[in-house]
Each structure stands twice: as structure tokens, then as C-alpha cells.
Short mmCIF file of C-alpha atoms in Angstrom, two decimals:
data_model
loop_
_atom_site.label_atom_id
_atom_site.label_comp_id
_atom_site.label_asym_id
_atom_site.label_seq_id
_atom_site.Cartn_x
_atom_site.Cartn_y
_atom_site.Cartn_z
CA MET A 1 47.13 -26.36 0.82
CA GLN A 2 45.84 -30.03 2.54
CA ALA A 3 42.47 -30.26 2.66
CA HIS A 4 40.66 -32.98 5.40
CA ARG A 5 38.46 -34.91 6.00
CA LEU A 6 36.79 -35.76 9.12
CA THR A 7 34.99 -38.69 9.78
CA ILE A 8 32.86 -39.62 12.91
CA ASN A 9 31.36 -43.11 13.19
CA THR A 10 29.80 -43.29 9.83
CA ASP A 11 29.34 -39.49 9.50
CA SER A 12 31.70 -37.61 7.67
CA PHE A 13 32.52 -34.07 7.14
CA HIS A 14 35.21 -32.23 4.95
CA LEU A 15 37.07 -29.03 6.85
CA PRO A 16 38.77 -26.08 5.33
CA ALA A 17 42.44 -26.20 4.06
CA ASP A 18 43.15 -23.33 6.65
CA TYR A 19 41.43 -25.28 9.52
CA ASP A 20 43.32 -25.97 13.07
CA VAL A 21 43.49 -30.27 12.79
CA ALA A 22 45.93 -30.53 16.15
CA GLY A 23 43.30 -28.63 18.06
CA LEU A 24 40.28 -30.65 16.55
CA LYS A 25 42.30 -33.39 17.20
CA SER A 26 43.13 -32.41 21.24
CA ALA A 27 39.32 -31.57 22.01
CA LEU A 28 37.92 -34.83 20.42
CA ALA A 29 40.78 -36.62 22.51
CA ALA A 30 40.02 -34.27 25.44
CA ALA A 31 36.00 -34.74 25.15
CA ALA A 32 36.60 -38.54 25.09
CA ARG A 33 38.69 -39.09 27.70
CA HIS A 34 36.26 -36.70 29.71
CA GLY A 35 33.24 -39.45 29.56
CA GLY A 36 31.74 -37.65 26.02
CA GLY A 37 31.55 -33.65 25.29
CA PHE A 38 30.02 -31.84 22.08
CA VAL A 39 33.22 -30.86 20.13
CA ASP A 40 31.99 -27.41 17.73
CA LEU A 41 33.46 -27.07 13.92
CA VAL A 42 32.88 -25.40 10.96
CA SER A 43 32.32 -27.84 7.85
CA THR A 44 33.57 -26.37 4.43
CA SER A 45 29.87 -25.96 3.62
CA GLY A 46 30.08 -23.00 6.07
CA THR A 47 27.97 -25.10 8.34
CA HIS A 48 28.74 -25.25 12.15
CA LEU A 49 28.53 -27.87 14.00
CA ALA A 50 28.28 -29.39 17.46
CA LEU A 51 29.39 -33.16 17.93
CA LEU A 52 28.99 -35.47 20.32
CA VAL A 53 32.48 -37.33 20.91
CA THR A 54 32.11 -40.22 23.61
CA PRO A 55 34.89 -42.87 24.60
CA SER A 56 33.27 -44.98 22.25
CA SER A 57 32.98 -42.79 19.01
CA THR A 58 35.66 -43.82 16.03
CA VAL A 59 36.99 -41.38 14.35
CA ARG A 60 39.12 -41.05 11.76
CA PHE A 61 41.40 -38.02 10.38
CA GLU A 62 42.38 -38.05 6.17
CA ALA A 63 44.55 -36.15 4.39
CA LEU A 64 43.08 -35.65 0.76
CA PRO A 65 44.89 -35.11 -1.80
CA ASP A 66 45.52 -32.10 -4.03
CA PHE A 67 43.00 -31.62 -6.77
CA ASP A 68 44.63 -28.88 -8.63
CA ASP A 69 45.69 -31.41 -10.59
CA LEU A 70 43.42 -33.57 -11.82
CA ASP A 71 45.57 -35.40 -14.80
CA VAL A 72 47.16 -37.62 -11.53
CA TYR A 73 43.64 -38.70 -10.98
CA ALA A 74 42.65 -39.79 -14.39
CA ALA A 75 41.31 -43.10 -14.88
CA ARG A 76 42.08 -43.82 -11.43
CA PRO A 77 39.10 -44.39 -8.92
CA LEU A 78 38.21 -42.58 -6.33
CA LEU A 79 36.51 -43.98 -3.24
CA LEU A 80 33.59 -41.46 -2.20
CA ASP A 81 31.46 -41.62 1.25
CA GLY A 82 29.56 -44.38 1.68
CA GLY A 83 31.97 -46.83 0.54
CA ALA A 84 31.01 -46.19 -3.64
CA PHE A 85 34.21 -45.77 -6.25
CA ALA A 86 34.07 -42.53 -9.00
CA PHE A 87 36.27 -42.54 -11.86
CA TYR A 88 37.88 -39.53 -13.00
CA GLU A 89 37.50 -39.78 -16.94
CA GLU A 90 39.77 -37.53 -19.12
CA ASP A 91 36.99 -37.14 -21.99
CA TYR A 92 34.97 -34.92 -19.46
CA ALA A 93 37.37 -32.81 -18.17
CA LEU A 94 36.57 -28.93 -18.16
CA GLU A 95 39.01 -26.78 -19.95
#
């Protein structure tokens, strides 16, 4: 299943693969359209969050790649939260 990352302004949240992304997008848009409001969500860590979304909030959804096949990502940089890069090295692969 496709996993997603939600970023609001500078804060990122990973969403469970089975999360209702379409419903969350609608709730975020409605909050912004009505001048602001709280939108509830549950992150992959199980944390329950109430996020205040305003018309000036920057909201971004990302569809994350499927990491089941890590060989695809060997020697390719992955952009981490905060703009840092990490590299997957085959020498450190888990068997």
C-alpha cells in the first residue's frame, strides 16, 4: 500500500498506509476555506494530533515510495525531513 507524508508549514507527519488521504485533504481544505480550524489525524506512531490549519498554512502531501525493495534505492540519495540527504549503502543491508 502507498504511504504518505503530510507537511504543514515546516512540520512533517507520516500517515499510515491505509489512511483516508482524500478525506484528510477535504478536511484541511475546509478548515482553510472557513478561515481556520483544527483538523485531527493519527500518525504512523499512533500519536493523535489536532493541527490548526489557516488560510496561510502551506500544506503538502507526498506519496512515499514503497521501501519493500531496498535494492532499488542503493547508492541513491534520499531526502530526509529538514533537507538532509542520506544514502542507502548495500554493505549495511539487513539479511
